[in-house]
């Protein structure tokens, strides 16, 4: 029998994101040159929420984008199945920008490595920071997050599932036994 | 998702879901060509050979740019500068290239079935870039991408294809593809240039250009193959132009939002009037841009793992 444990409900997800929005503003001293970029797929809805919160706190619209990292993955050609490619949307140069990368779960760090390589093809950002809702450990590369919703030490056989959708009341983070 | 064949030889045997997969992937690849740094590392260490036994600027350049934007290494061989002029056969040339261990070979040849022969012979992925009057699958795919992008769909649209249907691999591949995707295809051209029995492919044949393009969503003009004029398939170019040229006058019969396509190279004033080729309905240059994206998608989908 698989056992699922809800570790964050909709309210705690929202509270974490609010805190992270404030931390991002504090660390970057406002919204000058700030860009929020969500990594497909899990990071995109979280990036939208953070963009919304930061814009509301500061009363100004901030820029955001979407990144598909598939073409930069280190395992993209190692299996017979080609992962589907979705659209990347970064219609502005990143030169001198303060980029906050957003993903749902930070695990091995390989996705973030690929994302940083991809960002460099869009210019030379002043700084890249990383925001994740869950840090579950087990890094395989020297990468850490700057803004973390919750640190959740997990076993390798467990799966961390983040659900963030337009229906905000259904947001949750669940640990599934593999 | 995965393509079922290691090769891309034609549209005839390509399932509809795989056409969708290629078009969706190509749509995502378009953005890469608009970046400052127009390159992703995906095909690092892969080698793509283009082997062209027929003249080409668009297709060969398009494949080369597509491969380079994915970081593959490219080698271009054209018949006029290769050992073919010393009498080497296609199969010997191919076997020799195979020994240098490339990953993908793109071939254009005047003989129908040339790509098929290589595909059966070599372990590499073979992409058909045009074989005689048989198929030109990447052209049909880029045409379908352009239609889908401009019209939001292919299903239910009326597409008129006008010109020398019999000698056109572009027409053949497009007919297979468009019918499969649910479009109504009307073909039109001089009687000598309409193959007998073509209705079996699911198209409607029209003898009059005006009837063919009436209410069309898409008008696809084919290149009048001037090099075939000697064979007396048609009395004169002037007469051809009078009957089968797309111009300011007859384009009014098509839908108001009609798009005009042409695979190039354009014979201005023969199959299409210059003001139409350059006009607001023309998507000819968008077709070229989409060609790079479609070829990137194919190179990506045909590359890599065997597991």
PDB file of N, CA and C in Angstrom, chain B residues 79-158:
ATOM      1  N   UNK B  79      27.063  16.859 -55.581  1.00  0.00           N
ATOM      2  CA  UNK B  79      27.528  15.924 -56.604  1.00  0.00           C
ATOM      3  C   UNK B  79      28.629  16.519 -57.461  1.00  0.00           C
ATOM      4  N   UNK B  80      28.511  17.812 -57.791  1.00  0.00           N
ATOM      5  CA  UNK B  80      29.446  18.399 -58.742  1.00  0.00           C
ATOM      6  C   UNK B  80      30.868  18.471 -58.196  1.00  0.00           C
ATOM      7  N   UNK B  81      31.033  18.464 -56.864  1.00  0.00           N
ATOM      8  CA  UNK B  81      32.384  18.567 -56.307  1.00  0.00           C
ATOM      9  C   UNK B  81      32.816  17.274 -55.635  1.00  0.00           C
ATOM     10  N   UNK B  82      32.081  16.188 -55.858  1.00  0.00           N
ATOM     11  CA  UNK B  82      32.410  14.938 -55.171  1.00  0.00           C
ATOM     12  C   UNK B  82      32.900  13.896 -56.169  1.00  0.00           C
ATOM     13  N   UNK B  83      33.189  12.713 -55.660  1.00  0.00           N
ATOM     14  CA  UNK B  83      33.688  11.630 -56.514  1.00  0.00           C
ATOM     15  C   UNK B  83      32.634  11.095 -57.468  1.00  0.00           C
ATOM     16  N   UNK B  84      31.382  11.614 -57.326  1.00  0.00           N
ATOM     17  CA  UNK B  84      30.344  11.205 -58.264  1.00  0.00           C
ATOM     18  C   UNK B  84      30.769  11.537 -59.689  1.00  0.00           C
ATOM     19  N   UNK B  85      31.479  12.675 -59.855  1.00  0.00           N
ATOM     20  CA  UNK B  85      31.912  13.047 -61.202  1.00  0.00           C
ATOM     21  C   UNK B  85      32.971  12.069 -61.733  1.00  0.00           C
ATOM     22  N   UNK B  86      33.601  11.312 -60.798  1.00  0.00           N
ATOM     23  CA  UNK B  86      34.566  10.306 -61.251  1.00  0.00           C
ATOM     24  C   UNK B  86      33.887   8.972 -61.505  1.00  0.00           C
ATOM     25  N   UNK B  87      32.580   8.933 -61.313  1.00  0.00           N
ATOM     26  CA  UNK B  87      31.839   7.715 -61.654  1.00  0.00           C
ATOM     27  C   UNK B  87      31.470   6.838 -60.480  1.00  0.00           C
ATOM     28  N   UNK B  88      31.657   7.317 -59.265  1.00  0.00           N
ATOM     29  CA  UNK B  88      31.286   6.501 -58.104  1.00  0.00           C
ATOM     30  C   UNK B  88      29.765   6.358 -58.028  1.00  0.00           C
ATOM     31  N   UNK B  89      29.285   5.162 -57.670  1.00  0.00           N
ATOM     32  CA  UNK B  89      27.838   4.968 -57.578  1.00  0.00           C
ATOM     33  C   UNK B  89      27.310   5.533 -56.262  1.00  0.00           C
ATOM     34  N   UNK B  90      26.000   5.739 -56.245  1.00  0.00           N
ATOM     35  CA  UNK B  90      25.347   6.255 -55.030  1.00  0.00           C
ATOM     36  C   UNK B  90      25.633   5.351 -53.841  1.00  0.00           C
ATOM     37  N   UNK B  91      25.541   4.046 -54.071  1.00  0.00           N
ATOM     38  CA  UNK B  91      25.709   3.101 -52.965  1.00  0.00           C
ATOM     39  C   UNK B  91      27.141   3.100 -52.448  1.00  0.00           C
ATOM     40  N   UNK B  92      28.108   3.182 -53.366  1.00  0.00           N
ATOM     41  CA  UNK B  92      29.503   3.249 -52.918  1.00  0.00           C
ATOM     42  C   UNK B  92      29.775   4.529 -52.139  1.00  0.00           C
ATOM     43  N   UNK B  93      29.245   5.647 -52.645  1.00  0.00           N
ATOM     44  CA  UNK B  93      29.409   6.915 -51.934  1.00  0.00           C
ATOM     45  C   UNK B  93      28.840   6.786 -50.524  1.00  0.00           C
ATOM     46  N   UNK B  94      27.639   6.211 -50.438  1.00  0.00           N
ATOM     47  CA  UNK B  94      26.973   6.091 -49.145  1.00  0.00           C
ATOM     48  C   UNK B  94      27.757   5.200 -48.195  1.00  0.00           C
ATOM     49  N   UNK B  95      28.236   4.067 -48.687  1.00  0.00           N
ATOM     50  CA  UNK B  95      28.995   3.142 -47.832  1.00  0.00           C
ATOM     51  C   UNK B  95      30.266   3.790 -47.301  1.00  0.00           C
ATOM     52  N   UNK B  96      30.908   4.587 -48.172  1.00  0.00           N
ATOM     53  CA  UNK B  96      32.117   5.282 -47.729  1.00  0.00           C
ATOM     54  C   UNK B  96      31.816   6.314 -46.659  1.00  0.00           C
ATOM     55  N   UNK B  97      30.711   7.047 -46.853  1.00  0.00           N
ATOM     56  CA  UNK B  97      30.326   8.028 -45.842  1.00  0.00           C
ATOM     57  C   UNK B  97      29.989   7.327 -44.527  1.00  0.00           C
ATOM     58  N   UNK B  98      29.332   6.185 -44.629  1.00  0.00           N
ATOM     59  CA  UNK B  98      28.943   5.440 -43.436  1.00  0.00           C
ATOM     60  C   UNK B  98      30.167   5.076 -42.598  1.00  0.00           C
ATOM     61  N   UNK B  99      31.263   4.746 -43.294  1.00  0.00           N
ATOM     62  CA  UNK B  99      32.472   4.355 -42.578  1.00  0.00           C
ATOM     63  C   UNK B  99      33.041   5.487 -41.735  1.00  0.00           C
ATOM     64  N   UNK B 100      32.675   6.709 -42.068  1.00  0.00           N
ATOM     65  CA  UNK B 100      33.161   7.836 -41.261  1.00  0.00           C
ATOM     66  C   UNK B 100      32.228   8.120 -40.097  1.00  0.00           C
ATOM     67  N   UNK B 101      31.201   7.282 -39.954  1.00  0.00           N
ATOM     68  CA  UNK B 101      30.338   7.282 -38.794  1.00  0.00           C
ATOM     69  C   UNK B 101      29.569   8.581 -38.506  1.00  0.00           C
ATOM     70  N   UNK B 102      28.863   9.088 -39.484  1.00  0.00           N
ATOM     71  CA  UNK B 102      27.973  10.214 -39.201  1.00  0.00           C
ATOM     72  C   UNK B 102      26.724   9.692 -38.485  1.00  0.00           C
ATOM     73  N   UNK B 103      25.852  10.586 -38.023  1.00  0.00           N
ATOM     74  CA  UNK B 103      24.641  10.154 -37.331  1.00  0.00           C
ATOM     75  C   UNK B 103      23.399  10.281 -38.218  1.00  0.00           C
ATOM     76  N   UNK B 104      23.389  11.324 -39.034  1.00  0.00           N
ATOM     77  CA  UNK B 104      22.233  11.545 -39.897  1.00  0.00           C
ATOM     78  C   UNK B 104      22.732  11.921 -41.293  1.00  0.00           C
ATOM     79  N   UNK B 105      22.125  11.336 -42.324  1.00  0.00           N
ATOM     80  CA  UNK B 105      22.460  11.718 -43.702  1.00  0.00           C
ATOM     81  C   UNK B 105      21.208  12.282 -44.363  1.00  0.00           C
ATOM     82  N   UNK B 106      21.347  13.486 -44.890  1.00  0.00           N
ATOM     83  CA  UNK B 106      20.249  14.133 -45.602  1.00  0.00           C
ATOM     84  C   UNK B 106      20.559  13.998 -47.080  1.00  0.00           C
ATOM     85  N   UNK B 107      19.647  13.430 -47.853  1.00  0.00           N
ATOM     86  CA  UNK B 107      19.954  13.218 -49.263  1.00  0.00           C
ATOM     87  C   UNK B 107      18.891  13.799 -50.192  1.00  0.00           C
ATOM     88  N   UNK B 108      19.387  14.450 -51.256  1.00  0.00           N
ATOM     89  CA  UNK B 108      18.512  14.846 -52.369  1.00  0.00           C
ATOM     90  C   UNK B 108      19.059  14.194 -53.633  1.00  0.00           C
ATOM     91  N   UNK B 109      18.171  13.583 -54.400  1.00  0.00           N
ATOM     92  CA  UNK B 109      18.609  12.855 -55.586  1.00  0.00           C
ATOM     93  C   UNK B 109      17.511  12.938 -56.640  1.00  0.00           C
ATOM     94  N   UNK B 110      17.915  12.861 -57.915  1.00  0.00           N
ATOM     95  CA  UNK B 110      16.917  12.973 -58.982  1.00  0.00           C
ATOM     96  C   UNK B 110      16.123  11.683 -59.161  1.00  0.00           C
ATOM     97  N   UNK B 111      16.585  10.590 -58.573  1.00  0.00           N
ATOM     98  CA  UNK B 111      15.880   9.318 -58.727  1.00  0.00           C
ATOM     99  C   UNK B 111      14.932   9.077 -57.564  1.00  0.00           C
ATOM    100  N   UNK B 112      13.670   8.790 -57.874  1.00  0.00           N
ATOM    101  CA  UNK B 112      12.710   8.449 -56.833  1.00  0.00           C
ATOM    102  C   UNK B 112      13.186   7.195 -56.120  1.00  0.00           C
ATOM    103  N   UNK B 113      13.132   7.193 -54.802  1.00  0.00           N
ATOM    104  CA  UNK B 113      13.527   6.006 -54.052  1.00  0.00           C
ATOM    105  C   UNK B 113      14.975   5.998 -53.608  1.00  0.00           C
ATOM    106  N   UNK B 114      15.743   7.033 -53.972  1.00  0.00           N
ATOM    107  CA  UNK B 114      17.161   7.063 -53.597  1.00  0.00           C
ATOM    108  C   UNK B 114      17.326   7.047 -52.077  1.00  0.00           C
ATOM    109  N   UNK B 115      16.517   7.839 -51.380  1.00  0.00           N
ATOM    110  CA  UNK B 115      16.616   7.891 -49.918  1.00  0.00           C
ATOM    111  C   UNK B 115      16.235   6.550 -49.303  1.00  0.00           C
ATOM    112  N   UNK B 116      15.231   5.930 -49.887  1.00  0.00           N
ATOM    113  CA  UNK B 116      14.765   4.622 -49.426  1.00  0.00           C
ATOM    114  C   UNK B 116      15.874   3.580 -49.518  1.00  0.00           C
ATOM    115  N   UNK B 117      16.628   3.611 -50.623  1.00  0.00           N
ATOM    116  CA  UNK B 117      17.724   2.660 -50.804  1.00  0.00           C
ATOM    117  C   UNK B 117      18.765   2.834 -49.700  1.00  0.00           C
ATOM    118  N   UNK B 118      19.137   4.098 -49.449  1.00  0.00           N
ATOM    119  CA  UNK B 118      20.135   4.340 -48.398  1.00  0.00           C
ATOM    120  C   UNK B 118      19.609   3.908 -47.039  1.00  0.00           C
ATOM    121  N   UNK B 119      18.327   4.163 -46.788  1.00  0.00           N
ATOM    122  CA  UNK B 119      17.745   3.833 -45.489  1.00  0.00           C
ATOM    123  C   UNK B 119      17.829   2.336 -45.218  1.00  0.00           C
ATOM    124  N   UNK B 120      17.648   1.533 -46.266  1.00  0.00           N
ATOM    125  CA  UNK B 120      17.707   0.094 -46.093  1.00  0.00           C
ATOM    126  C   UNK B 120      19.131  -0.419 -45.944  1.00  0.00           C
ATOM    127  N   UNK B 121      20.070   0.362 -46.438  1.00  0.00           N
ATOM    128  CA  UNK B 121      21.462  -0.062 -46.509  1.00  0.00           C
ATOM    129  C   UNK B 121      22.272   0.354 -45.280  1.00  0.00           C
ATOM    130  N   UNK B 122      21.955   1.540 -44.763  1.00  0.00           N
ATOM    131  CA  UNK B 122      22.799   2.129 -43.723  1.00  0.00           C
ATOM    132  C   UNK B 122      22.088   2.131 -42.376  1.00  0.00           C
ATOM    133  N   UNK B 123      22.904   2.108 -41.305  1.00  0.00           N
ATOM    134  CA  UNK B 123      22.313   2.146 -39.973  1.00  0.00           C
ATOM    135  C   UNK B 123      21.958   3.582 -39.563  1.00  0.00           C
ATOM    136  N   UNK B 124      22.521   4.563 -40.264  1.00  0.00           N
ATOM    137  CA  UNK B 124      22.259   5.962 -39.930  1.00  0.00           C
ATOM    138  C   UNK B 124      20.810   6.353 -40.247  1.00  0.00           C
ATOM    139  N   UNK B 125      20.350   7.448 -39.609  1.00  0.00           N
ATOM    140  CA  UNK B 125      19.050   7.992 -39.984  1.00  0.00           C
ATOM    141  C   UNK B 125      19.179   8.714 -41.315  1.00  0.00           C
ATOM    142  N   UNK B 126      18.244   8.448 -42.225  1.00  0.00           N
ATOM    143  CA  UNK B 126      18.267   9.094 -43.537  1.00  0.00           C
ATOM    144  C   UNK B 126      17.084  10.050 -43.617  1.00  0.00           C
ATOM    145  N   UNK B 127      17.342  11.269 -44.033  1.00  0.00           N
ATOM    146  CA  UNK B 127      16.252  12.208 -44.267  1.00  0.00           C
ATOM    147  C   UNK B 127      16.187  12.502 -45.756  1.00  0.00           C
ATOM    148  N   UNK B 128      15.011  12.308 -46.331  1.00  0.00           N
ATOM    149  CA  UNK B 128      14.806  12.564 -47.753  1.00  0.00           C
ATOM    150  C   UNK B 128      14.583  14.072 -47.964  1.00  0.00           C
ATOM    151  N   UNK B 129      15.494  14.693 -48.699  1.00  0.00           N
ATOM    152  CA  UNK B 129      15.346  16.121 -48.991  1.00  0.00           C
ATOM    153  C   UNK B 129      14.858  16.310 -50.427  1.00  0.00           C
ATOM    154  N   UNK B 130      14.164  15.304 -50.931  1.00  0.00           N
ATOM    155  CA  UNK B 130      13.639  15.365 -52.298  1.00  0.00           C
ATOM    156  C   UNK B 130      14.214  14.240 -53.128  1.00  0.00           C
ATOM    157  N   UNK B 131      13.337  13.332 -53.598  1.00  0.00           N
ATOM    158  CA  UNK B 131      13.819  12.265 -54.486  1.00  0.00           C
ATOM    159  C   UNK B 131      12.976  12.265 -55.764  1.00  0.00           C
ATOM    160  N   UNK B 132      13.551  12.782 -56.833  1.00  0.00           N
ATOM    161  CA  UNK B 132      12.863  12.840 -58.121  1.00  0.00           C
ATOM    162  C   UNK B 132      11.515  13.526 -57.989  1.00  0.00           C
ATOM    163  N   UNK B 133      10.496  12.932 -58.629  1.00  0.00           N
ATOM    164  CA  UNK B 133       9.147  13.500 -58.540  1.00  0.00           C
ATOM    165  C   UNK B 133       8.355  12.775 -57.461  1.00  0.00           C
ATOM    166  N   UNK B 134       9.051  12.137 -56.522  1.00  0.00           N
ATOM    167  CA  UNK B 134       8.378  11.268 -55.556  1.00  0.00           C
ATOM    168  C   UNK B 134       7.916  12.022 -54.308  1.00  0.00           C
ATOM    169  N   UNK B 135       8.853  12.332 -53.361  1.00  0.00           N
ATOM    170  CA  UNK B 135       8.429  13.023 -52.139  1.00  0.00           C
ATOM    171  C   UNK B 135       9.465  14.056 -51.692  1.00  0.00           C
ATOM    172  N   UNK B 136       8.988  15.037 -50.945  1.00  0.00           N
ATOM    173  CA  UNK B 136       9.841  16.049 -50.333  1.00  0.00           C
ATOM    174  C   UNK B 136       9.216  16.338 -48.968  1.00  0.00           C
ATOM    175  N   UNK B 137       9.385  15.390 -48.028  1.00  0.00           N
ATOM    176  CA  UNK B 137       8.609  15.461 -46.789  1.00  0.00           C
ATOM    177  C   UNK B 137       8.845  16.725 -45.950  1.00  0.00           C
ATOM    178  N   UNK B 138      10.098  17.218 -45.883  1.00  0.00           N
ATOM    179  CA  UNK B 138      10.304  18.374 -45.000  1.00  0.00           C
ATOM    180  C   UNK B 138       9.616  19.616 -45.548  1.00  0.00           C
ATOM    181  N   UNK B 139       9.476  19.695 -46.888  1.00  0.00           N
ATOM    182  CA  UNK B 139       8.746  20.829 -47.470  1.00  0.00           C
ATOM    183  C   UNK B 139       7.269  20.761 -47.056  1.00  0.00           C
ATOM    184  N   UNK B 140       6.679  19.574 -47.137  1.00  0.00           N
ATOM    185  CA  UNK B 140       5.269  19.441 -46.755  1.00  0.00           C
ATOM    186  C   UNK B 140       5.090  19.762 -45.272  1.00  0.00           C
ATOM    187  N   UNK B 141       6.037  19.337 -44.440  1.00  0.00           N
ATOM    188  CA  UNK B 141       5.921  19.605 -43.002  1.00  0.00           C
ATOM    189  C   UNK B 141       6.006  21.098 -42.714  1.00  0.00           C
ATOM    190  N   UNK B 142       6.915  21.796 -43.400  1.00  0.00           N
ATOM    191  CA  UNK B 142       7.037  23.234 -43.153  1.00  0.00           C
ATOM    192  C   UNK B 142       5.816  23.969 -43.703  1.00  0.00           C
ATOM    193  N   UNK B 143       5.241  23.446 -44.796  1.00  0.00           N
ATOM    194  CA  UNK B 143       4.015  24.045 -45.318  1.00  0.00           C
ATOM    195  C   UNK B 143       2.867  23.855 -44.320  1.00  0.00           C
ATOM    196  N   UNK B 144       2.781  22.651 -43.752  1.00  0.00           N
ATOM    197  CA  UNK B 144       1.704  22.404 -42.791  1.00  0.00           C
ATOM    198  C   UNK B 144       1.895  23.239 -41.522  1.00  0.00           C
ATOM    199  N   UNK B 145       3.155  23.418 -41.105  1.00  0.00           N
ATOM    200  CA  UNK B 145       3.419  24.274 -39.937  1.00  0.00           C
ATOM    201  C   UNK B 145       2.966  25.702 -40.219  1.00  0.00           C
ATOM    202  N   UNK B 146       3.262  26.186 -41.435  1.00  0.00           N
ATOM    203  CA  UNK B 146       2.890  27.557 -41.801  1.00  0.00           C
ATOM    204  C   UNK B 146       1.366  27.713 -41.827  1.00  0.00           C
ATOM    205  N   UNK B 147       0.679  26.718 -42.404  1.00  0.00           N
ATOM    206  CA  UNK B 147      -0.785  26.789 -42.463  1.00  0.00           C
ATOM    207  C   UNK B 147      -1.361  26.781 -41.050  1.00  0.00           C
ATOM    208  N   UNK B 148      -0.872  25.866 -40.217  1.00  0.00           N
ATOM    209  CA  UNK B 148      -1.391  25.737 -38.856  1.00  0.00           C
ATOM    210  C   UNK B 148      -1.178  27.030 -38.062  1.00  0.00           C
ATOM    211  N   UNK B 149       0.000  27.634 -38.280  1.00  0.00           N
ATOM    212  CA  UNK B 149       0.329  28.865 -37.571  1.00  0.00           C
ATOM    213  C   UNK B 149      -0.580  30.018 -38.006  1.00  0.00           C
ATOM    214  N   UNK B 150      -0.859  30.100 -39.313  1.00  0.00           N
ATOM    215  CA  UNK B 150      -1.629  31.226 -39.850  1.00  0.00           C
ATOM    216  C   UNK B 150      -3.120  31.034 -39.636  1.00  0.00           C
ATOM    217  N   UNK B 151      -3.574  29.778 -39.695  1.00  0.00           N
ATOM    218  CA  UNK B 151      -5.021  29.508 -39.653  1.00  0.00           C
ATOM    219  C   UNK B 151      -5.458  28.864 -38.343  1.00  0.00           C
ATOM    220  N   UNK B 152      -4.493  28.478 -37.503  1.00  0.00           N
ATOM    221  CA  UNK B 152      -4.832  27.857 -36.234  1.00  0.00           C
ATOM    222  C   UNK B 152      -5.212  26.386 -36.347  1.00  0.00           C
ATOM    223  N   UNK B 153      -5.338  25.882 -37.560  1.00  0.00           N
ATOM    224  CA  UNK B 153      -5.723  24.469 -37.765  1.00  0.00           C
ATOM    225  C   UNK B 153      -5.452  24.101 -39.214  1.00  0.00           C
ATOM    226  N   UNK B 154      -5.562  22.821 -39.524  1.00  0.00           N
ATOM    227  CA  UNK B 154      -5.486  22.363 -40.910  1.00  0.00           C
ATOM    228  C   UNK B 154      -6.809  21.712 -41.284  1.00  0.00           C
ATOM    229  N   UNK B 155      -7.376  20.998 -40.311  1.00  0.00           N
ATOM    230  CA  UNK B 155      -8.623  20.266 -40.533  1.00  0.00           C
ATOM    231  C   UNK B 155      -9.720  21.193 -41.058  1.00  0.00           C
ATOM    232  N   UNK B 156     -10.387  20.759 -42.116  1.00  0.00           N
ATOM    233  CA  UNK B 156     -11.539  21.513 -42.626  1.00  0.00           C
ATOM    234  C   UNK B 156     -11.190  22.648 -43.574  1.00  0.00           C
ATOM    235  N   UNK B 157      -9.911  22.962 -43.724  1.00  0.00           N
ATOM    236  CA  UNK B 157      -9.537  24.046 -44.640  1.00  0.00           C
ATOM    237  C   UNK B 157      -9.568  23.551 -46.085  1.00  0.00           C
ATOM    238  N   UNK B 158      -9.784  24.495 -47.003  1.00  0.00           N
ATOM    239  CA  UNK B 158      -9.698  24.160 -48.419  1.00  0.00           C
ATOM    240  C   UNK B 158      -8.366  24.678 -48.961  1.00  0.00           C
TER     241      UNK B 158
END
